[in-house]
PDB file of C-alpha atoms and ligand atoms in Angstrom:
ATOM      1  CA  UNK W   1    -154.857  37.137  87.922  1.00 54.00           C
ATOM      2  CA  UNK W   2    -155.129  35.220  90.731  1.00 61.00           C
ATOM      3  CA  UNK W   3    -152.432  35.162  93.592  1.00 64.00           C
ATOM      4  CA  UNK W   4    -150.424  32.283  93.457  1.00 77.00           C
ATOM      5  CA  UNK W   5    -149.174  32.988  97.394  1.00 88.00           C
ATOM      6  CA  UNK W   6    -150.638  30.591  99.965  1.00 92.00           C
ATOM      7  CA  UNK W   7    -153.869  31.698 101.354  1.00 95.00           C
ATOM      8  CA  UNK W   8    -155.152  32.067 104.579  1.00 95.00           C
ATOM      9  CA  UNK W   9    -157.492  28.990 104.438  1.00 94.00           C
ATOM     10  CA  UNK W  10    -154.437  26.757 103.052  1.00 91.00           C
ATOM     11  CA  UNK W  11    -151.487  27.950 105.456  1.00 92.00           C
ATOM     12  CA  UNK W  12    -154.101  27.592 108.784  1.00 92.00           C
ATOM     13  CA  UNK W  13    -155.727  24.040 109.293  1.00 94.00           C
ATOM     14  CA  UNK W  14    -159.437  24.873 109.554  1.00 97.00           C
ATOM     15  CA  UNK W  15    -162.988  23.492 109.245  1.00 98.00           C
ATOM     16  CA  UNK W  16    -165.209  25.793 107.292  1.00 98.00           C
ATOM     17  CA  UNK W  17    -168.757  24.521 107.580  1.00 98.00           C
ATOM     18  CA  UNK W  18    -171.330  26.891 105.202  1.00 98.00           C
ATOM     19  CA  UNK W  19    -174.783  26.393 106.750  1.00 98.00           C
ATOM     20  CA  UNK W  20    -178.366  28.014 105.405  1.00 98.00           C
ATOM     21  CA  UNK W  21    -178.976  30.722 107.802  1.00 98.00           C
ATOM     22  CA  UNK W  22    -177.928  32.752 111.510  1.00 98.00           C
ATOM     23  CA  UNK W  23    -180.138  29.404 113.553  1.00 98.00           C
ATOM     24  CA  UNK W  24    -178.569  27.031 111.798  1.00 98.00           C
ATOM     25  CA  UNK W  25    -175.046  28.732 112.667  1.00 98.00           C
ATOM     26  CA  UNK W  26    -176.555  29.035 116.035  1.00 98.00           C
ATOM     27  CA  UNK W  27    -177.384  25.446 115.871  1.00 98.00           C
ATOM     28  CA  UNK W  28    -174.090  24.742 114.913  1.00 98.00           C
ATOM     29  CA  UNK W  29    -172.209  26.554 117.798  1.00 98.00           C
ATOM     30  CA  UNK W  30    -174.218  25.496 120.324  1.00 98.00           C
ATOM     31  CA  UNK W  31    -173.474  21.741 119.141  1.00 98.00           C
ATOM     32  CA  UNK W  32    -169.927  22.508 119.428  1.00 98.00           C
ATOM     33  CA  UNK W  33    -170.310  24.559 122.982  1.00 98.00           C
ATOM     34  CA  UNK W  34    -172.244  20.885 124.546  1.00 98.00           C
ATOM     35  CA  UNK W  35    -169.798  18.299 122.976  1.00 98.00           C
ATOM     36  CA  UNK W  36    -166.151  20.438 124.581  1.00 98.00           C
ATOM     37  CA  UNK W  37    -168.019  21.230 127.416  1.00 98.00           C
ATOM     38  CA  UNK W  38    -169.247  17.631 128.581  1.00 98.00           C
ATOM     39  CA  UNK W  39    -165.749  16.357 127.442  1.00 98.00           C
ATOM     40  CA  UNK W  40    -163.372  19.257 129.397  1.00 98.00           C
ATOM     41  CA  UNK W  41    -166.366  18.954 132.530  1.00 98.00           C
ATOM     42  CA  UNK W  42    -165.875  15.082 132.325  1.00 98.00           C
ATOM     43  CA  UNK W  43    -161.912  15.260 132.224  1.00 98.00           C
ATOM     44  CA  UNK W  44    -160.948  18.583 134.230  1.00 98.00           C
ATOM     45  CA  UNK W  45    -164.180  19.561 136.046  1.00 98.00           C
ATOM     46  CA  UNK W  46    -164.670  22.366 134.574  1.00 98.00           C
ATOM     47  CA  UNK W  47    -165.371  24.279 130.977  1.00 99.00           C
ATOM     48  CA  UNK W  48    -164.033  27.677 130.404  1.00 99.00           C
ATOM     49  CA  UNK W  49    -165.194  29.427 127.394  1.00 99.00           C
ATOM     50  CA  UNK W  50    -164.632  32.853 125.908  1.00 99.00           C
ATOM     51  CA  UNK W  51    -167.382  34.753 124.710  1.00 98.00           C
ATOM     52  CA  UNK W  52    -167.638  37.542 121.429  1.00 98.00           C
ATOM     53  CA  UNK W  53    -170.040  40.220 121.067  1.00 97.00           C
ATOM     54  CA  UNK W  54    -171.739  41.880 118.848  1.00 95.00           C
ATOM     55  CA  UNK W  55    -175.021  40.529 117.090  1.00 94.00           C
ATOM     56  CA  UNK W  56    -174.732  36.755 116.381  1.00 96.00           C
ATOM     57  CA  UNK W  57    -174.153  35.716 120.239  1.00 98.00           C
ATOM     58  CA  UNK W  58    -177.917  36.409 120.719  1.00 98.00           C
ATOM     59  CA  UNK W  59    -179.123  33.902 118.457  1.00 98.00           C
ATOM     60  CA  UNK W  60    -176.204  31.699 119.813  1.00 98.00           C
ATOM     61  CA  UNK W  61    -177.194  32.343 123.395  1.00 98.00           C
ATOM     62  CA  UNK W  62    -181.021  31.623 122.379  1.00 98.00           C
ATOM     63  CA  UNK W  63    -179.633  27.692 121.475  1.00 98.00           C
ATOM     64  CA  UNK W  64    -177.770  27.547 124.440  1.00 98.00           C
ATOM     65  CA  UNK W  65    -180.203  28.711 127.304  1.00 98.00           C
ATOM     66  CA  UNK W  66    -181.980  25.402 126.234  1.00 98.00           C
ATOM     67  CA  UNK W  67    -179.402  22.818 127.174  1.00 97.00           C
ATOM     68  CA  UNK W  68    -180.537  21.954 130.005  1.00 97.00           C
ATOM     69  CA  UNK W  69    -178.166  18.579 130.606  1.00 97.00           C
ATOM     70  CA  UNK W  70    -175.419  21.307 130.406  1.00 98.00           C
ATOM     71  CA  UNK W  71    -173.470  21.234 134.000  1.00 98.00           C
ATOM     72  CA  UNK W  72    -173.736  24.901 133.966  1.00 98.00           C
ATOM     73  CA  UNK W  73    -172.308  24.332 137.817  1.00 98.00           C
ATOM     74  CA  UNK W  74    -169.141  23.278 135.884  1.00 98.00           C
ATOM     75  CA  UNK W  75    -169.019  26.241 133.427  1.00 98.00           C
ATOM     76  CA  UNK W  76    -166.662  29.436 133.615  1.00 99.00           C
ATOM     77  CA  UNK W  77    -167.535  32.525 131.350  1.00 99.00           C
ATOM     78  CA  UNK W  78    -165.109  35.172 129.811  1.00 99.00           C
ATOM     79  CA  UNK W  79    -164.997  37.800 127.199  1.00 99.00           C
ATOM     80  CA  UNK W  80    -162.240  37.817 124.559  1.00 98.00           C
ATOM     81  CA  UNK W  81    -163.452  41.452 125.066  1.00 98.00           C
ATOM     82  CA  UNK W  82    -165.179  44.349 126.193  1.00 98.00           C
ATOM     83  CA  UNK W  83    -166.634  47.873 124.948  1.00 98.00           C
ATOM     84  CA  UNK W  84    -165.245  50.475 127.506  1.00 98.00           C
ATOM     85  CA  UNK W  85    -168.656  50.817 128.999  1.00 98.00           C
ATOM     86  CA  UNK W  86    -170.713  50.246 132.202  1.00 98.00           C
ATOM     87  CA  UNK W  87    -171.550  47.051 132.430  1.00 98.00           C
ATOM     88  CA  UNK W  88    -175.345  47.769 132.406  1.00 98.00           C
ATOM     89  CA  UNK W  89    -174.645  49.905 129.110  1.00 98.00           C
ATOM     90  CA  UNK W  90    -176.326  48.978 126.134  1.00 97.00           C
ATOM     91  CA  UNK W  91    -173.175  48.317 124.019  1.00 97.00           C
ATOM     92  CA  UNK W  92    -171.607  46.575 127.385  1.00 98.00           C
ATOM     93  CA  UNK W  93    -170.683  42.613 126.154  1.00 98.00           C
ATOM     94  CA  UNK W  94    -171.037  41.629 129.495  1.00 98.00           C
ATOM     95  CA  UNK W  95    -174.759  42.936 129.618  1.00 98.00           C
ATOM     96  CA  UNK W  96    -175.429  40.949 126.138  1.00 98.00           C
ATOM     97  CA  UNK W  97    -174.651  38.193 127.889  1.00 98.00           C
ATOM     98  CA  UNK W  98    -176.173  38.604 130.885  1.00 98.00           C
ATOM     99  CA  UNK W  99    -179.562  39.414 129.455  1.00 98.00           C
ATOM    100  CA  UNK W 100    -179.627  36.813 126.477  1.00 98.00           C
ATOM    101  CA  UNK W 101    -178.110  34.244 129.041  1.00 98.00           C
ATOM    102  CA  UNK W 102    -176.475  34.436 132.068  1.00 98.00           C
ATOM    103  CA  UNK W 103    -179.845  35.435 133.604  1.00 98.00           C
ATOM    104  CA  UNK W 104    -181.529  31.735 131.870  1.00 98.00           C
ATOM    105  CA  UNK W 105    -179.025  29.526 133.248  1.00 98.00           C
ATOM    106  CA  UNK W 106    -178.003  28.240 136.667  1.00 98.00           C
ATOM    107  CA  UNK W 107    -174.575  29.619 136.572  1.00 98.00           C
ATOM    108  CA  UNK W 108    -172.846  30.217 139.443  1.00 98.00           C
ATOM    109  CA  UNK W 109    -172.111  34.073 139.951  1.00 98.00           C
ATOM    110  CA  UNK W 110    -168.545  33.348 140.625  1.00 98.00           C
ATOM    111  CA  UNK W 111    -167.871  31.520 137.478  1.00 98.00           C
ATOM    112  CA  UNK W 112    -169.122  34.948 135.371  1.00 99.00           C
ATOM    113  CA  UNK W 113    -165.865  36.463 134.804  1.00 98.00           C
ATOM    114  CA  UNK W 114    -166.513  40.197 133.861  1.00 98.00           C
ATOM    115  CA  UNK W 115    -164.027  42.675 132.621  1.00 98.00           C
ATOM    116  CA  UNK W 116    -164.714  45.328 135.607  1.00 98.00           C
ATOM    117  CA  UNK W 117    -164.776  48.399 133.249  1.00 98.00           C
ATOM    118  CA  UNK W 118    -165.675  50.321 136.060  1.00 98.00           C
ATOM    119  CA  UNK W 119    -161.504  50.334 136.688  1.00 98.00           C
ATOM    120  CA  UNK W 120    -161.046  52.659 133.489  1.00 98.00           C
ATOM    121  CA  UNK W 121    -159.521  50.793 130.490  1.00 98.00           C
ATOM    122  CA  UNK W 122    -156.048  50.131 131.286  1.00 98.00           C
ATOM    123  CA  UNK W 123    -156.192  49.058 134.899  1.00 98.00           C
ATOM    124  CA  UNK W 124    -159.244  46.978 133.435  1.00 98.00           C
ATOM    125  CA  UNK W 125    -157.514  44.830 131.192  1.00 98.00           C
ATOM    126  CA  UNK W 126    -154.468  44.739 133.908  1.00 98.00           C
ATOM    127  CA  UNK W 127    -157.010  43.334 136.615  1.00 98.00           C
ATOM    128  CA  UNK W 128    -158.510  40.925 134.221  1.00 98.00           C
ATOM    129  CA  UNK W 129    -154.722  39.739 133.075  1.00 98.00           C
ATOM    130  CA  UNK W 130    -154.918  39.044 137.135  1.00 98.00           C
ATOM    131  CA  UNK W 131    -157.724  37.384 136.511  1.00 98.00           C
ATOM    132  CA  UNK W 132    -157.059  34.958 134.257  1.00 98.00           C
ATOM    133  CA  UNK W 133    -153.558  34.003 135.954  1.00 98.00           C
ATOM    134  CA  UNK W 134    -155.805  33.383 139.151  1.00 98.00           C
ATOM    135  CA  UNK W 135    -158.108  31.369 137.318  1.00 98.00           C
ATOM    136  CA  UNK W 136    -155.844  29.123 135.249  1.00 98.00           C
ATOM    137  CA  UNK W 137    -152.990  29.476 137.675  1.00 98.00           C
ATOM    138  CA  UNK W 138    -150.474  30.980 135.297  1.00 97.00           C
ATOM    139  CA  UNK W 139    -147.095  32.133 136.101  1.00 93.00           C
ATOM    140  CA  UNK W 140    -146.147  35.335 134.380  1.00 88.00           C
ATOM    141  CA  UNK W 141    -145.083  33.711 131.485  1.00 92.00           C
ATOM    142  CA  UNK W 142    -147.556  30.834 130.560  1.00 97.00           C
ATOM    143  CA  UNK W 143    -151.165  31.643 128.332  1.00 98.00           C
ATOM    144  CA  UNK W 144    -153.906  30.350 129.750  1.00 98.00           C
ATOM    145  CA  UNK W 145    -155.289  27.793 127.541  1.00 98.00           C
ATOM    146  CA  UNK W 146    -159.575  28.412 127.510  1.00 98.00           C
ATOM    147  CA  UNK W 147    -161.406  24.884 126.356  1.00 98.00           C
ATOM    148  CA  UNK W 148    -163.273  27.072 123.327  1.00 99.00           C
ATOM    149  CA  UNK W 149    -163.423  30.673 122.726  1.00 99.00           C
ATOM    150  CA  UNK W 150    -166.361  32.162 119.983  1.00 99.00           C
ATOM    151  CA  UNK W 151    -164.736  34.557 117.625  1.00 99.00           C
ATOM    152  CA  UNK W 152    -167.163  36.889 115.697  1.00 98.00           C
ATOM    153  CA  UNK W 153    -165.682  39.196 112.530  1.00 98.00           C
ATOM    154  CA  UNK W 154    -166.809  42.782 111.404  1.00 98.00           C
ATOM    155  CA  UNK W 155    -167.050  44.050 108.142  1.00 98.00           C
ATOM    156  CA  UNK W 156    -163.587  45.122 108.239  1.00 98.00           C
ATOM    157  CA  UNK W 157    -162.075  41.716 109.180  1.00 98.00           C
ATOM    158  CA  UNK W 158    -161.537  42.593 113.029  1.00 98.00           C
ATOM    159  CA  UNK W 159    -162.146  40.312 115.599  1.00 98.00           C
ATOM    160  CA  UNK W 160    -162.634  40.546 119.383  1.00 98.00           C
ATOM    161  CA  UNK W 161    -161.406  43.664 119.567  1.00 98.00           C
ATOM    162  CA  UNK W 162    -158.376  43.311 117.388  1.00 98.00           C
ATOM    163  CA  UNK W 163    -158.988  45.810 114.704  1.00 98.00           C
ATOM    164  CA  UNK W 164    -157.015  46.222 111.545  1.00 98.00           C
ATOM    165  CA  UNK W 165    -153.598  48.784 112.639  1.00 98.00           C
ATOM    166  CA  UNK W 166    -153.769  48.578 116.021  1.00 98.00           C
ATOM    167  CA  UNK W 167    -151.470  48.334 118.512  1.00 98.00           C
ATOM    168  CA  UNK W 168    -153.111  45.277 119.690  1.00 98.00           C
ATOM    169  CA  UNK W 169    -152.568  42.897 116.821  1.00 98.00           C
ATOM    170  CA  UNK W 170    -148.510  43.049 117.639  1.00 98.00           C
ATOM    171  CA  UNK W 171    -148.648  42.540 121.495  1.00 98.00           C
ATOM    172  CA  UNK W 172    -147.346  39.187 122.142  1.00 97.00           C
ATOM    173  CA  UNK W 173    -146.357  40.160 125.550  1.00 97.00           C
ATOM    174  CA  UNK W 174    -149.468  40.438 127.469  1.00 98.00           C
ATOM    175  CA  UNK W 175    -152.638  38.514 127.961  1.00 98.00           C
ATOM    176  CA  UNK W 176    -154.995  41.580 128.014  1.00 98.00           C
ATOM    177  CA  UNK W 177    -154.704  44.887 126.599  1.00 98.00           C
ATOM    178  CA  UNK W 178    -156.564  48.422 126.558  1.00 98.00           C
ATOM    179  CA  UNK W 179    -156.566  48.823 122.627  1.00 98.00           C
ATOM    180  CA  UNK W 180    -157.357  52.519 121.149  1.00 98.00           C
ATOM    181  CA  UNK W 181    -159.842  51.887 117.755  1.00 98.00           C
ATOM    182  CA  UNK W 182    -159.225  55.479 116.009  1.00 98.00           C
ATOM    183  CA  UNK W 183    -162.443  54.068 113.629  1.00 97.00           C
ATOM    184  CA  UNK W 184    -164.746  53.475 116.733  1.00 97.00           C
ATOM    185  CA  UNK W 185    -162.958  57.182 118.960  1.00 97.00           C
ATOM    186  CA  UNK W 186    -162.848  54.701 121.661  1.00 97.00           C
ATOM    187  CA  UNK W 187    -160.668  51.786 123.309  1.00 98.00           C
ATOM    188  CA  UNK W 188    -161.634  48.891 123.629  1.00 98.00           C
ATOM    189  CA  UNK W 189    -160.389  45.380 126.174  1.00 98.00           C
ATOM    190  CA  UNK W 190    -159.413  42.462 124.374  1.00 98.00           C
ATOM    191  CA  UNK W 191    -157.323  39.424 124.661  1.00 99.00           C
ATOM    192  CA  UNK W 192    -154.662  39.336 122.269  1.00 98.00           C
ATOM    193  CA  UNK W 193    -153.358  36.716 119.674  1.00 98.00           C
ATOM    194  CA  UNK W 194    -151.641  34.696 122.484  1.00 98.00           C
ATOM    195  CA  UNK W 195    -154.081  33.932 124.379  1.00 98.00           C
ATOM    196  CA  UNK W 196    -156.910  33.303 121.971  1.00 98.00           C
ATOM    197  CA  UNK W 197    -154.377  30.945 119.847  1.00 98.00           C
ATOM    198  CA  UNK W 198    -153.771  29.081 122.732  1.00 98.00           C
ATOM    199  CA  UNK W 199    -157.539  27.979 122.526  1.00 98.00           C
ATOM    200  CA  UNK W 200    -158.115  24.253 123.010  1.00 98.00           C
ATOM    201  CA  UNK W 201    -161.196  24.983 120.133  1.00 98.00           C
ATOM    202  CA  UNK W 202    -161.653  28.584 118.079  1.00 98.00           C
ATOM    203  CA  UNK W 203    -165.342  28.723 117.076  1.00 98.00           C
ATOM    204  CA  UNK W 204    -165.755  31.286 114.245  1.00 98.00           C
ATOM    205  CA  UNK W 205    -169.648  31.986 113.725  1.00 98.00           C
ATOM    206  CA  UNK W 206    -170.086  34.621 111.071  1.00 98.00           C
ATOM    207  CA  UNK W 207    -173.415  35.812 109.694  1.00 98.00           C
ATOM    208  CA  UNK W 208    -174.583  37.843 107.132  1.00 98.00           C
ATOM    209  CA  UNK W 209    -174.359  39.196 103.489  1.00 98.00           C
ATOM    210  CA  UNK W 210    -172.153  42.522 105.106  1.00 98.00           C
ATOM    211  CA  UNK W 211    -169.710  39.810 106.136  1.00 98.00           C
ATOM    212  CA  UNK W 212    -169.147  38.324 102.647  1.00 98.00           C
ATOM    213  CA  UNK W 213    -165.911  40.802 101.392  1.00 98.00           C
ATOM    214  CA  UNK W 214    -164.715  40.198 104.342  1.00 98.00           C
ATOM    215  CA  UNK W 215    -164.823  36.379 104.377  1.00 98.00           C
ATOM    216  CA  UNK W 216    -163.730  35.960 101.121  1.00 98.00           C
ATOM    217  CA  UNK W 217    -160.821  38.409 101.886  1.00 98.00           C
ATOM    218  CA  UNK W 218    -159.698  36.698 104.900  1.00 98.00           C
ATOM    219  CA  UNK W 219    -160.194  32.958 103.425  1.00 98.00           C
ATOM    220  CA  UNK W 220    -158.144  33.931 100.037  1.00 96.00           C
ATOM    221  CA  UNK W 221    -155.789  36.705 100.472  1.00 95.00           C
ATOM    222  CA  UNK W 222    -152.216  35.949 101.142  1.00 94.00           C
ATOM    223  CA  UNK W 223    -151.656  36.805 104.861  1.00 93.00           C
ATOM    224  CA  UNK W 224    -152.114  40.170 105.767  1.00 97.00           C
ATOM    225  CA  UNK W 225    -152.766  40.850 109.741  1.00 98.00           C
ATOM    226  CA  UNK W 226    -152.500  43.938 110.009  1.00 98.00           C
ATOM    227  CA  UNK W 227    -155.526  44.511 107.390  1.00 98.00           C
ATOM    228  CA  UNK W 228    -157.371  41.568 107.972  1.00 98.00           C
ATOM    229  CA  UNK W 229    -156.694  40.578 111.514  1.00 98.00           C
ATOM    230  CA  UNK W 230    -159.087  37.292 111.681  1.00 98.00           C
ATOM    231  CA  UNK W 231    -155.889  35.823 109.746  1.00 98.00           C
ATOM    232  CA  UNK W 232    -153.929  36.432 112.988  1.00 98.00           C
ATOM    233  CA  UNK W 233    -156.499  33.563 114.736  1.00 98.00           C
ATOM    234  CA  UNK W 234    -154.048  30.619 113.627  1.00 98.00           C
ATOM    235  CA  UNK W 235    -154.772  27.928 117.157  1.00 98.00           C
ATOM    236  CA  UNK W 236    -151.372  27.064 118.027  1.00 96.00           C
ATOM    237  CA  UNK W 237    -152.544  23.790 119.348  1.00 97.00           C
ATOM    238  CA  UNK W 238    -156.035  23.978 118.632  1.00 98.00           C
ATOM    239  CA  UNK W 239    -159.405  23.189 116.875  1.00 98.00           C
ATOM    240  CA  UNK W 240    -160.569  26.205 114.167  1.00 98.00           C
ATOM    241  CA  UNK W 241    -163.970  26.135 113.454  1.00 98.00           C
ATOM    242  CA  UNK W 242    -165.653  28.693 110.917  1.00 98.00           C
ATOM    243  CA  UNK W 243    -169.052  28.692 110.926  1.00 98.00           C
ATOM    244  CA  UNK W 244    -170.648  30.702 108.257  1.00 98.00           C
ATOM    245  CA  UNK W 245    -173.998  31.065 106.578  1.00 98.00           C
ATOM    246  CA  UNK W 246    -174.501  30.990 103.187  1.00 98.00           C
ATOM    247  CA  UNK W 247    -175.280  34.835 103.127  1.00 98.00           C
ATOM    248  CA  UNK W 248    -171.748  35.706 104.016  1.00 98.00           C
ATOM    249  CA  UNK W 249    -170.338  32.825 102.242  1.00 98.00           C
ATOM    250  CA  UNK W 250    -171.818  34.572  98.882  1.00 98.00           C
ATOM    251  CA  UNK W 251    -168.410  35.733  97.593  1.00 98.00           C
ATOM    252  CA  UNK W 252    -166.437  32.219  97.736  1.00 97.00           C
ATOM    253  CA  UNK W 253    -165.851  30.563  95.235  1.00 87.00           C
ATOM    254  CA  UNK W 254    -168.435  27.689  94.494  1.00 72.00           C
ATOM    255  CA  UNK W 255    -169.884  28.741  97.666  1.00 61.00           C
ATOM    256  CA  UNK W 256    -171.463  25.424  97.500  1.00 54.00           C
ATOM    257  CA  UNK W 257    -175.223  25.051  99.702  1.00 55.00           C
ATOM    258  CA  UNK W 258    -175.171  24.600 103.699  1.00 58.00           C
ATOM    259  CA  UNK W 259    -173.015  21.617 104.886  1.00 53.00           C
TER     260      UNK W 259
HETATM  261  C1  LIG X 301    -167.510  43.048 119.692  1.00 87.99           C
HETATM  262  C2  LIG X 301    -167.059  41.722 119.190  1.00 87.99           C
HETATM  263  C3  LIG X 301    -166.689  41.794 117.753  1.00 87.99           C
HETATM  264  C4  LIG X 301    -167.776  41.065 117.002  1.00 87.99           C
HETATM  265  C5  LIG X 301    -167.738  41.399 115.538  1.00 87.99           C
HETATM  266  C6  LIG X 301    -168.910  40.722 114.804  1.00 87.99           C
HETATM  267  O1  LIG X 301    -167.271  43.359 120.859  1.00 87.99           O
HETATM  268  O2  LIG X 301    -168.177  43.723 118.893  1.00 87.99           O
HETATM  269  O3  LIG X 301    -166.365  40.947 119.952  1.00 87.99           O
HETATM  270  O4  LIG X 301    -165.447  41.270 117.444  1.00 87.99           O
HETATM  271  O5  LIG X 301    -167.628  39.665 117.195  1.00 87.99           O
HETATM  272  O6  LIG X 301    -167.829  42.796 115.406  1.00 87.99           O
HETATM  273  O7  LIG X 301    -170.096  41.180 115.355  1.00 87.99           O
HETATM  274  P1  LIG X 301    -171.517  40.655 114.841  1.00 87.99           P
HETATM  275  O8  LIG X 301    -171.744  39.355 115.511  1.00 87.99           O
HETATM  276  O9  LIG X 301    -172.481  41.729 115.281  1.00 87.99           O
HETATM  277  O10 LIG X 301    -171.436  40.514 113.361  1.00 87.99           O
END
């Protein structure tokens, strides 16, 4: 019988565009990255975007190493979060980024905003909180508001590293937090709701036939954060953009073919 409570995808204004495969998503993301960065570069000098991790960055990052027009003088990198790793580890977001494409872009190395892991996980997320009031010169009670952050989702509906019963999801007071993941045995850094609601432009890319309970769960459940936190990413004054291939698109109904 199906639910006759307002969904996700009809109580949160979103785009959901369904395209063939992980390039075209990449495609896709990478079109979005170049039009808000030349617009927030043309009107405030600069373009500060949040980064995910994970697996679909790399084929994101492989799109965007090529745009070369990009004013990558202009850009500022962050992470929405951070495995509680060195960040030359394997599993490290930062490194992801770094080796996919930091390292294939003229970025300046003080507009790479790293979560310094190296601090332990509390005072971590603390000095990146610091951070990101020095960067968007906050006072303690104003979010900072990022020109696009890229949201991935797990299997399990998490995103960053907002996974579903923890702490995390109902911290409203702070702009980074050390958040223990009893599924992972490990914390993890992430931003919270705040601050990634305050987006100027949510990018959701989300890949793969693993993905499709999920999506389909998230999209047309009746709200339920705790269990499926991606329904906590709601842009307060913001864009919402899910882009999703037709693999994890599989479960919707009348998935229709890419956009
Ligand atoms: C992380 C991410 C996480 C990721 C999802 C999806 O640190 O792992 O920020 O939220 O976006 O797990 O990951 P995939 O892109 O590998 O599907």
């Amino acid at each position: 019988m199906p639910s006759t409570q307002p969904t996700y995808r009809h109580t949160t204004p979103l785009k959901l565009h369904i395209l063939a495969d992980v390039p075209a998503v990449a495609v896709a993301t990478t079109r979005h990255i170049r039009a808000r960065a030349s617009s927030a570069i043309a009107i405030s000098g600069q373009f500060t975007i949040a980064l995910s991790g994970g697996e679909t960055p790399k084929a994101v990052f492989a799109e965007l190493i090529k745009e070369h027009d990009l004013n990558w003088s202009k850009v500022h990198v962050f992470w929405g979060d951070e495995r509680c790793v060195a960040y030359t580890h394997p599993d490290s977001n930062y490194r992801l980024a770094h080796d996919h494409f930091l390292s294939h872009v003229p970025i300046p190395k003080a507009n790479i905003h790293r979560v310094q892991t190296e601090l332990g996980a509390k005072p971590a997320a603390e000095a990146y909180t610091d951070e990101l009031r020095a960067h968007f010169k906050l006072d303690d009670h104003s979010l900072p508001r990022f020109d696009m952050v890229l949201l991935g989702m797990g299997d399990d509906g998490h995103t960053a590293s907002l996974f579903p019963y923890t702490a995390a999801l109902q911290n409203s007071q702070q702009l980074v937090v050390s958040n223990a993941v009893a599924k992972l045995g490990a914390n993890r850094i992430t931003m919270t709701y705040p601050v990634l609601n305050a987006a100027a432009w949510v990018i959701v890319h989300i890949c793969g036939q693993g993905k499709s309970a999920a999506v389909k769960a998230v999209l047309d459940s009746p709200p339920q954060v705790e269990r499926l936190p991606m329904q906590g990413i709601r842009p307060m004054h913001g864009e919402l953009v899910w882009l999703v291939d037709q693999a994890a698109a599989a479960a919707l109904d009348g998935a229709a073919g890419p956009a």
